[in-house]
CSV table of C-alpha atoms and ligand atoms in Angstrom, one decimal:
chain,number,residue,atom,x,y,z
A,1,VAL,CA,-8.9,-35.7,-16.7
A,2,ARG,CA,-8.9,-38.9,-18.9
A,3,ALA,CA,-6.2,-40.4,-17.1
A,4,ALA,CA,-8.0,-39.8,-13.8
A,5,GLY,CA,-11.2,-41.2,-15.5
A,6,SER,CA,-9.7,-44.5,-16.0
A,7,ARG,CA,-9.0,-45.1,-12.3
A,8,ALA,CA,-10.9,-42.9,-9.9
A,9,VAL,CA,-13.0,-40.2,-11.7
A,10,ARG,CA,-15.1,-40.7,-14.7
A,11,VAL,CA,-16.0,-37.2,-16.4
A,12,GLN,CA,-19.8,-38.4,-16.6
A,13,ASP,CA,-19.7,-38.7,-12.9
A,14,LEU,CA,-19.2,-35.0,-12.9
A,15,ALA,CA,-22.6,-34.4,-14.7
A,16,VAL,CA,-21.0,-31.9,-16.8
A,17,GLY,CA,-23.2,-31.3,-19.9
A,18,ASP,CA,-21.8,-30.1,-23.3
A,19,ARG,CA,-23.8,-27.0,-22.9
A,20,ARG,CA,-21.6,-25.7,-20.2
A,21,GLY,CA,-18.5,-23.4,-20.8
A,22,GLN,CA,-14.9,-24.6,-20.4
A,23,GLY,CA,-14.7,-22.5,-17.2
A,24,GLU,CA,-17.6,-24.1,-15.7
A,25,ILE,CA,-16.5,-27.7,-16.4
A,26,LEU,CA,-13.2,-26.7,-14.8
A,27,ASP,CA,-14.8,-25.2,-11.7
A,28,ARG,CA,-17.0,-28.4,-11.3
A,29,LEU,CA,-14.0,-30.7,-11.8
A,30,LEU,CA,-12.0,-28.9,-9.4
A,31,GLY,CA,-14.7,-28.7,-6.8
A,32,ASN,CA,-15.3,-32.5,-7.0
A,33,ASP,CA,-14.0,-34.3,-4.0
A,34,ARG,CA,-12.9,-37.5,-5.7
A,35,PHE,CA,-10.9,-35.5,-8.5
A,36,ARG,CA,-9.2,-33.5,-5.9
A,37,ARG,CA,-8.2,-36.5,-3.8
A,38,TRP,CA,-6.9,-38.1,-7.1
A,39,ALA,CA,-5.1,-34.8,-8.1
A,40,ALA,CA,-3.4,-34.8,-4.6
A,41,ARG,CA,-1.8,-38.2,-5.2
A,42,PHE,CA,-1.1,-38.2,-8.9
A,43,PRO,CA,2.5,-37.2,-9.2
A,44,LEU,CA,2.2,-34.6,-12.0
A,45,THR,CA,-1.0,-32.7,-10.1
A,46,ARG,CA,0.5,-33.2,-6.7
A,47,PRO,CA,2.7,-30.2,-6.4
A,48,ILE,CA,-0.2,-28.1,-7.9
A,49,ALA,CA,-2.6,-29.3,-5.3
A,50,ARG,CA,-0.3,-28.6,-2.4
A,51,ARG,CA,0.4,-25.2,-3.8
A,52,ARG,CA,-3.3,-24.4,-4.0
A,53,ALA,CA,-4.0,-26.1,-0.5
A,54,GLY,CA,-1.1,-23.9,0.8
A,55,ALA,CA,-2.3,-20.7,-0.7
A,56,LEU,CA,-5.8,-21.3,0.6
A,57,PHE,CA,-4.3,-22.0,4.2
A,58,ASP,CA,-2.5,-18.6,3.9
A,59,LEU,CA,-5.7,-16.8,2.9
A,60,THR,CA,-7.4,-18.3,5.9
A,61,ALA,CA,-4.7,-17.6,8.4
A,62,GLY,CA,-3.8,-14.3,7.0
A,63,PHE,CA,-5.6,-12.4,9.6
A,64,VAL,CA,-3.8,-14.4,12.5
A,65,TYR,CA,-0.4,-13.9,10.7
A,66,ALA,CA,-1.0,-10.1,10.5
A,67,GLN,CA,-1.8,-10.1,14.2
A,68,VAL,CA,1.4,-12.1,15.0
A,69,LEU,CA,3.2,-9.3,13.0
A,70,GLY,CA,1.4,-6.6,14.8
A,71,ALA,CA,2.2,-8.2,18.3
A,72,CYS,CA,5.8,-8.2,17.3
A,73,VAL,CA,5.8,-4.8,16.2
A,74,ARG,CA,4.1,-3.5,19.5
A,75,LEU,CA,6.8,-5.3,21.5
A,76,ARG,CA,9.4,-3.7,19.3
A,77,LEU,CA,10.9,-7.3,18.8
A,78,PHE,CA,12.8,-6.4,15.7
A,79,GLU,CA,14.5,-3.5,17.0
A,80,ARG,CA,15.4,-5.5,20.2
A,81,LEU,CA,16.8,-8.4,18.1
A,82,LEU,CA,19.0,-6.1,16.2
A,83,GLN,CA,20.9,-5.2,19.3
A,84,SER,CA,21.5,-8.9,20.1
A,85,PRO,CA,19.7,-12.4,20.0
A,86,ALA,CA,17.8,-13.3,23.0
A,87,THR,CA,16.2,-16.3,24.5
A,88,ALA,CA,12.3,-16.6,25.1
A,89,LEU,CA,12.9,-16.3,28.7
A,90,GLU,CA,14.8,-13.2,28.5
A,91,LEU,CA,12.2,-11.6,26.2
A,92,ALA,CA,9.4,-12.7,28.4
A,93,HIS,CA,11.1,-10.9,31.2
A,94,GLU,CA,11.5,-7.8,29.2
A,95,TRP,CA,7.9,-7.8,28.0
A,96,SER,CA,6.5,-8.8,31.3
A,97,LEU,CA,4.8,-11.8,29.6
A,98,PRO,CA,4.5,-15.3,31.0
A,99,ALA,CA,7.3,-17.2,29.6
A,100,ASP,CA,5.1,-19.9,27.7
A,101,ARG,CA,3.0,-16.9,25.9
A,102,ALA,CA,6.4,-15.3,24.9
A,103,GLU,CA,7.5,-18.5,23.4
A,104,ARG,CA,4.4,-19.0,21.7
A,105,LEU,CA,4.7,-15.7,19.9
A,106,LEU,CA,8.2,-16.3,19.0
A,107,GLU,CA,7.3,-19.9,17.5
A,108,ALA,CA,4.6,-18.1,15.5
A,109,ALA,CA,7.0,-15.4,14.5
A,110,GLN,CA,9.7,-18.0,13.3
A,111,ALA,CA,7.1,-19.9,11.3
A,112,LEU,CA,6.5,-16.6,9.5
A,113,ASP,CA,10.3,-16.0,8.9
A,114,LEU,CA,10.2,-12.9,11.0
A,115,VAL,CA,12.6,-14.4,13.7
A,116,GLU,CA,15.0,-17.6,13.5
A,117,LEU,CA,16.6,-19.7,16.0
A,118,ARG,CA,20.4,-19.1,16.5
A,119,GLY,CA,21.6,-22.1,18.1
A,120,ALA,CA,19.3,-24.0,20.4
A,121,GLN,CA,17.5,-21.3,22.2
A,122,ARG,CA,18.5,-17.9,21.3
A,123,TYR,CA,16.1,-15.9,18.8
A,124,GLY,CA,17.7,-13.6,16.2
A,125,LEU,CA,16.1,-11.7,13.3
A,126,GLY,CA,14.7,-13.9,10.5
A,127,PRO,CA,14.8,-13.1,6.7
A,128,LEU,CA,11.6,-10.9,7.0
A,129,GLY,CA,12.5,-9.4,10.4
A,130,THR,CA,15.8,-7.8,9.2
A,131,GLY,CA,13.9,-6.0,6.7
A,132,LEU,CA,11.7,-4.4,9.5
A,133,ALA,CA,14.4,-3.9,12.2
A,134,GLU,CA,15.9,-0.8,10.6
A,135,ASN,CA,12.7,0.5,8.7
A,136,PRO,CA,10.6,2.7,11.1
A,137,GLY,CA,8.4,3.8,8.2
A,138,LEU,CA,7.3,0.1,7.4
A,139,VAL,CA,7.0,-0.5,11.1
A,140,ALA,CA,4.8,2.7,11.5
A,141,LEU,CA,2.7,1.4,8.6
A,142,ILE,CA,2.1,-1.9,10.2
A,143,ALA,CA,1.3,-0.5,13.7
A,144,HIS,CA,-1.4,1.8,12.1
A,145,HIS,CA,-3.0,-1.3,10.8
A,146,GLU,CA,-4.9,-2.0,14.0
A,147,LEU,CA,-7.3,0.8,12.9
A,148,LEU,CA,-7.9,-1.1,9.5
A,149,TYR,CA,-8.5,-4.3,11.4
A,150,ALA,CA,-10.9,-2.9,13.6
A,151,ASP,CA,-12.9,-1.5,10.7
A,152,LEU,CA,-12.7,-4.7,9.1
A,153,ALA,CA,-14.0,-6.8,11.9
A,154,ASP,CA,-17.4,-7.2,10.0
A,155,PRO,CA,-16.3,-7.0,6.2
A,156,LEU,CA,-20.0,-7.4,5.2
A,157,ALA,CA,-21.2,-4.4,7.2
A,158,LEU,CA,-18.4,-2.4,5.8
A,159,LEU,CA,-19.4,-3.3,2.2
A,160,ARG,CA,-23.1,-2.6,2.8
A,161,GLY,CA,-22.0,1.0,4.1
A,162,GLU,CA,-23.5,0.1,7.6
A,163,THR,CA,-20.4,1.0,9.7
A,164,GLY,CA,-20.4,4.8,9.2
A,165,ARG,CA,-17.0,6.7,9.9
A,166,GLY,CA,-14.7,4.0,11.3
A,167,ALA,CA,-11.3,4.2,12.9
A,168,LEU,CA,-9.5,4.7,9.8
A,169,GLY,CA,-11.9,7.6,8.6
A,170,ARG,CA,-11.2,9.3,11.9
A,171,PHE,CA,-7.4,8.9,11.3
A,172,TRP,CA,-7.5,10.3,7.8
A,173,GLY,CA,-9.3,13.4,9.0
A,174,TYR,CA,-9.8,14.9,5.4
A,175,ALA,CA,-11.5,11.6,3.8
A,176,GLY,CA,-15.0,12.3,3.1
A,177,ASN,CA,-14.8,15.9,4.7
A,178,ASP,CA,-16.4,18.7,3.1
A,179,SER,CA,-14.3,21.4,4.8
A,180,PRO,CA,-10.7,19.7,5.2
A,181,ALA,CA,-9.2,23.1,5.2
A,182,ALA,CA,-10.8,23.8,8.7
A,183,LEU,CA,-9.3,20.7,10.1
A,184,PRO,CA,-7.1,21.6,13.4
A,185,ASP,CA,-3.5,20.5,13.8
A,186,GLN,CA,-4.4,17.6,16.1
A,187,ALA,CA,-6.6,16.2,13.2
A,188,VAL,CA,-3.7,15.9,10.8
A,189,ARG,CA,-0.8,15.3,13.3
A,190,ASP,CA,-0.9,11.4,13.1
A,191,TYR,CA,-1.3,10.9,9.5
A,192,THR,CA,1.3,13.6,8.6
A,193,GLN,CA,3.6,11.8,11.0
A,194,LEU,CA,2.9,8.4,9.5
A,195,MET,CA,3.2,9.6,5.9
A,196,ALA,CA,6.5,11.3,6.9
A,197,ALA,CA,7.9,8.1,8.4
A,198,SER,CA,7.2,6.1,5.2
A,199,GLN,CA,8.0,8.7,2.7
A,200,SER,CA,11.5,7.9,2.2
A,201,LEU,CA,10.6,4.5,0.8
A,202,VAL,CA,8.2,6.1,-1.7
A,203,ALA,CA,10.5,8.8,-2.5
A,204,ALA,CA,13.5,6.6,-3.4
A,205,GLN,CA,11.1,4.6,-5.8
A,206,ALA,CA,9.9,7.8,-7.3
A,207,LEU,CA,13.1,9.6,-7.7
A,208,ASP,CA,15.0,6.6,-9.2
A,209,ALA,CA,12.2,6.3,-11.8
A,210,TYR,CA,12.1,9.8,-12.6
A,211,PRO,CA,15.0,11.7,-11.7
A,212,LEU,CA,14.3,15.4,-11.2
A,213,LYS,CA,17.5,17.1,-12.2
A,214,ARG,CA,16.1,18.2,-15.6
A,215,HIS,CA,13.5,20.4,-13.9
A,216,ARG,CA,13.7,24.0,-12.5
A,217,ARG,CA,10.9,24.2,-10.0
A,218,LEU,CA,8.7,21.4,-8.3
A,219,LEU,CA,5.3,21.9,-6.7
A,220,ASP,CA,4.3,19.1,-4.7
A,221,VAL,CA,0.6,18.9,-4.1
A,222,GLY,CA,-0.6,17.2,-0.9
A,223,GLY,CA,3.1,17.2,0.0
A,224,GLY,CA,2.6,16.4,3.6
A,225,ASP,CA,5.3,17.8,5.8
A,226,GLY,CA,7.7,18.3,3.0
A,227,SER,CA,9.7,14.9,3.2
A,228,PHE,CA,9.2,14.3,-0.5
A,229,ILE,CA,10.5,17.7,-1.6
A,230,ALA,CA,13.5,17.5,0.8
A,231,ALA,CA,14.5,14.1,-0.8
A,232,ALA,CA,14.0,15.8,-4.2
A,233,ALA,CA,16.2,18.6,-3.0
A,234,ALA,CA,19.0,16.2,-2.1
A,235,GLN,CA,18.8,14.7,-5.5
A,236,ALA,CA,18.6,17.8,-7.6
A,237,PRO,CA,20.6,20.6,-5.8
A,238,ALA,CA,19.4,23.5,-8.2
A,239,LEU,CA,15.8,22.5,-7.9
A,240,GLN,CA,13.4,25.1,-6.3
A,241,LEU,CA,10.6,23.6,-4.2
A,242,MET,CA,7.0,24.6,-3.7
A,243,LEU,CA,4.5,22.5,-1.5
A,244,PHE,CA,0.7,22.8,-1.4
A,245,ASP,CA,-1.2,21.2,1.4
A,246,LEU,CA,-4.1,21.8,4.0
A,247,PRO,CA,-3.3,24.8,6.3
A,248,PRO,CA,-2.1,22.9,9.4
A,249,VAL,CA,-0.2,20.4,7.3
A,250,ALA,CA,1.5,23.2,5.3
A,251,GLU,CA,2.3,24.8,8.8
A,252,ARG,CA,4.0,21.6,9.8
A,253,ALA,CA,5.9,21.5,6.4
A,254,ARG,CA,7.1,25.2,7.0
A,255,GLN,CA,8.7,24.3,10.3
A,256,ARG,CA,10.2,21.1,9.0
A,257,LEU,CA,11.7,22.6,5.9
A,258,GLY,CA,13.2,25.4,8.2
A,259,THR,CA,14.7,22.7,10.5
A,260,LEU,CA,16.1,21.1,7.5
A,261,GLY,CA,17.5,24.4,6.3
A,262,LEU,CA,15.5,24.3,3.0
A,263,ALA,CA,13.5,27.5,3.9
A,264,ALA,CA,15.3,29.7,1.4
A,265,ARG,CA,14.7,27.2,-1.3
A,266,ALA,CA,11.1,26.4,-0.6
A,267,SER,CA,7.7,28.2,-0.6
A,268,VAL,CA,4.8,26.6,1.2
A,269,HIS,CA,1.1,27.2,0.1
A,270,ALA,CA,-1.9,26.4,2.4
A,271,GLY,CA,-5.3,25.6,0.7
A,272,ASP,CA,-7.8,23.0,-0.4
A,273,PHE,CA,-7.0,21.5,-3.8
A,274,LEU,CA,-10.5,20.6,-4.3
A,275,ARG,CA,-11.7,24.2,-4.1
A,276,ASP,CA,-8.6,26.5,-4.6
A,277,GLU,CA,-6.2,27.2,-7.5
A,278,LEU,CA,-2.9,25.7,-7.3
A,279,PRO,CA,0.2,28.3,-7.3
A,280,GLY,CA,1.9,28.8,-10.5
A,281,GLY,CA,5.5,28.9,-11.4
A,282,ALA,CA,6.4,25.1,-11.3
A,283,ASP,CA,7.7,23.2,-14.5
A,284,ILE,CA,6.7,19.9,-12.5
A,285,ILE,CA,3.9,19.2,-10.2
A,286,SER,CA,4.0,16.1,-8.3
A,287,LEU,CA,1.1,14.1,-6.8
A,288,VAL,CA,2.6,11.5,-4.4
A,289,ARG,CA,0.0,9.1,-2.6
A,290,VAL,CA,-2.7,11.7,-3.5
A,291,LEU,CA,-5.0,10.4,-6.2
A,292,HIS,CA,-6.0,7.2,-4.9
A,293,ASP,CA,-7.5,9.1,-1.8
A,294,HIS,CA,-10.1,10.6,-3.8
A,295,PRO,CA,-13.2,9.8,-6.2
A,296,ASP,CA,-12.9,10.2,-10.0
A,297,GLU,CA,-14.7,13.8,-9.9
A,298,ALA,CA,-12.2,15.1,-7.2
A,299,VAL,CA,-9.2,13.7,-9.2
A,300,ALA,CA,-10.6,15.5,-12.3
A,301,ARG,CA,-10.7,18.7,-10.2
A,302,ILE,CA,-7.0,18.2,-8.7
A,303,LEU,CA,-5.6,17.4,-12.3
A,304,GLY,CA,-7.5,20.3,-13.8
A,305,ALA,CA,-5.9,22.7,-11.2
A,306,ALA,CA,-2.5,21.2,-11.9
A,307,ARG,CA,-3.1,21.5,-15.5
A,308,ARG,CA,-3.9,25.2,-15.2
A,309,ALA,CA,-0.9,25.8,-12.9
A,310,LEU,CA,1.6,24.5,-15.3
A,311,PRO,CA,2.9,26.1,-18.5
A,312,PRO,CA,2.2,24.4,-21.7
A,313,GLY,CA,4.6,21.2,-21.9
A,314,GLY,CA,4.9,21.3,-18.0
A,315,THR,CA,4.9,17.9,-16.4
A,316,VAL,CA,2.9,16.2,-13.9
A,317,LEU,CA,4.2,13.3,-12.0
A,318,VAL,CA,1.8,10.8,-10.4
A,319,VAL,CA,3.4,8.5,-7.8
A,320,GLU,CA,1.2,5.9,-6.1
A,321,PRO,CA,0.4,2.2,-6.0
A,322,MET,CA,-1.4,1.2,-9.1
A,323,SER,CA,-3.6,-1.8,-9.4
A,324,GLY,CA,-2.9,-4.4,-12.2
A,325,THR,CA,0.8,-3.7,-12.0
A,326,ARG,CA,3.1,-6.7,-12.4
A,327,GLY,CA,4.7,-7.6,-9.3
A,328,ALA,CA,1.8,-6.0,-7.2
A,329,ARG,CA,-1.0,-8.4,-8.1
A,330,ARG,CA,-2.7,-8.3,-4.6
A,331,LEU,CA,-3.1,-4.5,-4.5
A,332,GLU,CA,-6.7,-4.4,-5.4
A,333,ALA,CA,-7.5,-6.6,-2.3
A,334,TYR,CA,-5.5,-4.5,-0.1
A,335,PHE,CA,-6.2,-0.9,-1.1
A,336,GLY,CA,-9.7,-1.6,-2.4
A,337,LEU,CA,-10.7,-2.6,1.2
A,338,TYR,CA,-8.4,-0.1,2.8
A,339,LEU,CA,-9.7,3.0,1.1
A,340,LEU,CA,-13.4,1.7,1.6
A,341,ALA,CA,-12.6,1.5,5.3
A,342,MET,CA,-11.0,5.0,5.1
A,343,GLY,CA,-14.3,6.3,3.6
A,344,SER,CA,-12.8,7.8,0.3
A,345,GLY,CA,-11.0,7.0,-3.0
A,346,ARG,CA,-10.0,3.8,-4.8
A,347,PRO,CA,-7.1,2.0,-6.2
A,348,ARG,CA,-6.7,2.7,-10.0
A,349,SER,CA,-4.7,1.0,-12.8
A,350,ALA,CA,-2.0,2.9,-14.6
A,351,ARG,CA,-4.5,2.8,-17.5
A,352,ARG,CA,-7.2,4.5,-15.6
A,353,VAL,CA,-4.9,7.2,-14.3
A,354,GLU,CA,-3.8,7.8,-17.8
A,355,GLU,CA,-7.3,8.3,-19.0
A,356,LEU,CA,-7.9,10.8,-16.0
A,357,LEU,CA,-4.9,12.5,-17.1
A,358,ARG,CA,-5.8,12.7,-20.7
A,359,ALA,CA,-9.4,13.9,-19.7
A,360,ALA,CA,-7.6,16.7,-17.7
A,361,GLY,CA,-5.5,18.0,-20.6
A,362,PHE,CA,-2.3,16.1,-20.2
A,363,ARG,CA,-0.7,14.1,-23.2
A,364,ALA,CA,2.7,12.0,-23.7
A,365,VAL,CA,1.8,9.9,-20.8
A,366,ARG,CA,4.8,7.7,-19.8
A,367,ARG,CA,5.1,4.9,-17.3
A,368,HIS,CA,8.4,4.7,-15.5
A,369,ALA,CA,9.3,1.4,-14.0
A,370,THR,CA,9.9,1.1,-10.3
A,371,THR,CA,11.8,-1.7,-8.3
A,372,LEU,CA,9.0,-2.1,-5.9
A,373,PRO,CA,5.5,-1.6,-7.6
A,374,LEU,CA,3.8,-2.4,-4.2
A,375,LEU,CA,5.0,0.8,-2.8
A,376,ALA,CA,4.5,3.0,-6.0
A,377,SER,CA,4.3,3.2,-9.7
A,378,VAL,CA,5.2,6.3,-11.5
A,379,LEU,CA,3.5,8.2,-14.3
A,380,SER,CA,4.6,11.3,-15.9
A,381,ALA,CA,2.5,13.3,-18.5
A,382,ARG,CA,3.0,16.7,-20.2
A,383,ALA,CA,0.4,19.6,-20.2
A,384,ALA,CA,-1.0,20.0,-23.8
A,385,PRO,CA,-0.1,23.1,-25.3
A,386,GLU,CA,-3.6,23.7,-26.8
A,387,CYS,CA,-5.3,23.8,-23.5
B,1,SAM,C1,-2.0,10.2,1.8
B,1,SAM,S1,-1.3,11.6,2.1
B,1,SAM,C2,0.3,11.9,1.3
B,1,SAM,C3,1.1,12.8,1.8
B,1,SAM,C4,2.6,12.8,0.9
B,1,SAM,N1,2.4,13.4,-0.6
B,1,SAM,C5,3.2,11.5,1.1
B,1,SAM,O1,3.2,10.7,0.1
B,1,SAM,O2,4.0,11.3,2.2
B,1,SAM,C6,-2.3,12.8,1.4
B,1,SAM,C7,-2.0,14.3,1.6
B,1,SAM,O3,-3.0,15.1,0.8
B,1,SAM,C8,-3.4,16.4,1.7
B,1,SAM,N2,-4.8,16.6,1.3
B,1,SAM,C9,-5.9,15.8,1.3
B,1,SAM,N3,-7.0,16.5,1.2
B,1,SAM,C10,-6.6,17.8,0.7
B,1,SAM,C11,-7.2,18.8,0.1
B,1,SAM,N4,-8.4,19.0,-0.1
B,1,SAM,N5,-6.3,19.9,-0.1
B,1,SAM,C12,-5.1,19.9,-0.1
B,1,SAM,N6,-4.3,18.9,0.4
B,1,SAM,C13,-5.1,17.8,0.9
B,1,SAM,C14,-3.3,15.7,3.0
B,1,SAM,O4,-3.2,16.6,4.0
B,1,SAM,C15,-2.2,14.8,2.9
B,1,SAM,O5,-0.9,15.6,3.3
């Protein structure tokens, strides 16, 4: 600031009094147009100024980036380019789009590293596109975001609670529903398929961080169609399997586990974990992407039921994205709004989940590092003997 003061900016120009805190002084300085122009030129501050401007541009343009990605996903661009690179004209023809519009989309996708030019005219997968081409789970997650964007069209109306049950609330039929056990199959079908499609990514994180071989019987609560216990079964061949979910989801799990040849190793239980007791007999209970869907009182009920269903010393495993985790700094911004639009739940830090676990009678809470905390963090805890 002093260096700047000698040439372009004098601190007194900023009208910053001694009474202000350091944060306020800095806010005022960074908001000062002359200071910003100086910082953009001064060699030591230039990279910072550029980085900030770039970050602000990305925030402003984020919605457009997401729509470019959404359009590519709807046109199945990544699967297409995995087969072979193609020109804009070929793709325009396949998509029944005017050639200049297809080119516009491809140029946007190229700027976002989703595709890249191979030679003068052919497009191939870019560094981010390769990650999507063979990942149907991620593609399905991206595709369902059009529901979220519809709900976020007026974020202030959403924050004020003026929007009522939106597209995501309808998609996640159990969210904010007083009688979720009465939901028909058609109300759980789409979210169950979405969860199944993306489960392999989460299961890999969870099972690498916390291998299940040391356990005898796993109960997966809110276990969806059984994709997680199927992955656990593959990792731990001696593990017995149990699953608890809403009646129509449990029925789907029964069928899927049968198809996978796991019927003899697995028992499936239907019910409402906010009202019913959980079945006993497991030495480990997993809650995968379940707690963040529910408010604290409901989480206390679910964990209480898990505690009662476990023997003393039994393990509970919580697997979900947790806020405040290193490597996943933006989670709050995303999940905070996502769950608000969905109409139930909130993102929680590992510390907050730990508090809820302790309040429910769990001890020895441990964090298990995952390689992709954006997908999931993992906490384990033991049922206290005295409860
Ligand atoms: C976000 S999904 C996660 C599914 C699965 N664990 C996964 O990660 O793929 C939440 C699951 O909890 C189940 N669920 C929600 N409310 C429930 C309730 N009150 N009782 C039992 N299951 C419930 C849903 O049916 C759904 O399968």
